[in-house]
Tab-separated table of C-alpha atoms in Angstrom:
chain	number	residue	atom	x	y	z
H	1	MET	CA	-21.406	7.902	-32.291
H	2	GLU	CA	-20.150	11.413	-33.807
H	3	LEU	CA	-17.270	11.680	-30.782
H	4	ALA	CA	-16.381	8.155	-31.383
H	5	ILE	CA	-15.347	9.491	-34.830
H	6	GLY	CA	-14.079	12.342	-34.007
H	7	ILE	CA	-11.582	10.294	-31.828
H	8	ILE	CA	-11.301	7.329	-34.752
H	9	LEU	CA	-9.975	11.115	-37.460
H	10	GLY	CA	-7.959	13.023	-34.697
H	11	CYS	CA	-6.837	9.798	-33.010
H	12	CYS	CA	-5.412	8.583	-37.311
H	13	ALA	CA	-4.015	13.004	-38.135
H	14	LEU	CA	-2.209	12.471	-34.716
H	15	GLY	CA	-0.290	9.355	-35.536
H	16	ALA	CA	0.379	10.606	-39.197
H	17	GLY	CA	1.590	13.607	-37.848
H	18	ILE	CA	4.408	11.959	-36.178
H	19	CYS	CA	5.429	9.112	-37.990
H	20	MET	CA	6.511	11.622	-40.355
H	21	GLY	CA	7.500	13.906	-37.297
H	22	ILE	CA	9.853	10.519	-36.075
H	23	GLY	CA	10.898	9.251	-40.187
H	24	ALA	CA	11.829	12.926	-41.352
H	25	ILE	CA	14.247	13.769	-38.883
H	26	GLY	CA	15.949	10.310	-39.181
H	27	PRO	CA	16.990	10.315	-42.359
H	28	GLY	CA	17.556	14.578	-42.467
H	29	ILE	CA	20.153	13.254	-39.417
H	30	GLY	CA	21.850	10.828	-40.747
H	31	GLU	CA	22.712	11.979	-44.591
H	32	GLY	CA	22.979	15.498	-43.339
H	33	ASN	CA	26.587	13.201	-41.103
H	34	ALA	CA	26.731	11.654	-44.163
H	35	VAL	CA	27.638	14.711	-46.193
H	36	SER	CA	29.496	16.528	-43.613
H	37	LYS	CA	31.761	13.338	-43.436
H	38	ALA	CA	31.803	12.609	-47.128
H	39	CYS	CA	33.365	16.878	-47.336
H	40	GLU	CA	35.530	16.389	-43.842
H	41	ALA	CA	36.966	13.152	-46.333
H	42	ILE	CA	37.640	15.244	-49.720
H	43	GLY	CA	38.490	17.994	-47.685
H	44	ARG	CA	41.324	15.438	-46.661
H	45	GLN	CA	42.373	13.517	-49.845
H	46	PRO	CA	41.579	14.552	-53.186
H	47	GLU	CA	41.774	11.761	-55.264
H	48	SER	CA	39.431	10.017	-53.530
H	49	LYS	CA	37.165	12.592	-54.712
H	50	GLY	CA	34.824	9.998	-57.002
H	51	ALA	CA	34.830	6.750	-53.846
H	52	VAL	CA	33.883	8.445	-51.574
H	53	THR	CA	30.950	10.849	-53.772
H	54	SER	CA	29.740	7.312	-54.727
H	55	THR	CA	29.534	5.674	-51.618
H	56	MET	CA	28.182	8.619	-50.073
H	57	ILE	CA	25.104	9.401	-52.374
H	58	MET	CA	24.179	5.020	-51.717
H	59	GLY	CA	24.235	6.057	-47.983
H	60	CYS	CA	21.970	8.596	-48.558
H	61	ALA	CA	19.663	7.007	-50.803
H	62	ILE	CA	19.366	3.935	-48.580
H	63	SER	CA	18.259	6.159	-45.409
H	64	GLU	CA	15.493	7.806	-47.874
H	65	THR	CA	13.758	5.237	-47.960
H	66	THR	CA	13.556	5.652	-44.758
H	67	GLY	CA	11.420	8.716	-44.910
H	68	ILE	CA	9.332	6.918	-47.594
H	69	TYR	CA	8.049	3.636	-45.813
H	70	ALA	CA	7.175	6.857	-43.655
H	71	LEU	CA	5.078	8.865	-46.263
H	72	VAL	CA	3.653	5.807	-46.831
H	73	ILE	CA	2.444	5.314	-43.753
H	74	ALA	CA	1.462	8.241	-42.911
H	75	ILE	CA	-0.965	7.956	-46.223
H	76	LEU	CA	-2.505	5.109	-45.432
H	77	LEU	CA	-2.982	6.387	-41.634
H	78	ILE	CA	-4.982	9.132	-43.105
H	79	PHE	CA	-6.261	7.914	-46.342
H	80	VAL	CA	-7.427	3.780	-45.399
H	81	ALA	CA	-7.129	4.017	-41.791
H	82	PRO	CA	-10.201	5.978	-40.704
H	83	ILE	CA	-12.063	4.533	-43.068
H	84	THR	CA	-12.090	1.720	-42.099
H	85	MET	CA	-12.292	1.998	-38.295
H	86	VAL	CA	-15.482	3.909	-38.772
H	87	ASN	CA	-16.330	0.800	-40.407
H	88	ALA	CA	-15.465	-1.171	-37.782
H	89	LEU	CA	-17.451	0.956	-34.981
H	90	LYS	CA	-20.552	0.514	-37.230
H	91	ASN	CA	-20.408	-2.873	-37.374
H	92	ALA	CA	-20.213	-3.396	-33.662
H	93	ILE	CA	-22.671	-1.008	-32.708
H	94	GLY	CA	-25.347	-3.039	-34.912
H	95	LEU	CA	-25.299	-0.472	-37.847
C-alpha cells in the first residue's frame, strides 16, 4: 500500500515537472523570437515603432497563456491528483 502511494506521488510530481518544463520552454522561445523580430522591424523602420510594439505585446500576452495553462495543470497534479488517486486506490482495495 505504501509503495503504491509512493509511486502515485512520484508520478504526479514527475508529471508536474515535465508539464512545467515543456510549458515554460514554448512561451520563452516564442516571446524571445517575437521581441527579436520586433527589434529588427523597429531598427529598419523607426516610424512604425507604435504599431510593432503593440502587436508584439499582444502576441507575447497570447503566447504567455500557454505557460499559465501549464502552471494550472502542474498545480492540479501536485495538489489535487494525488489525493484523488490515493482515494481511488483505497476504494479499489477496500480500505
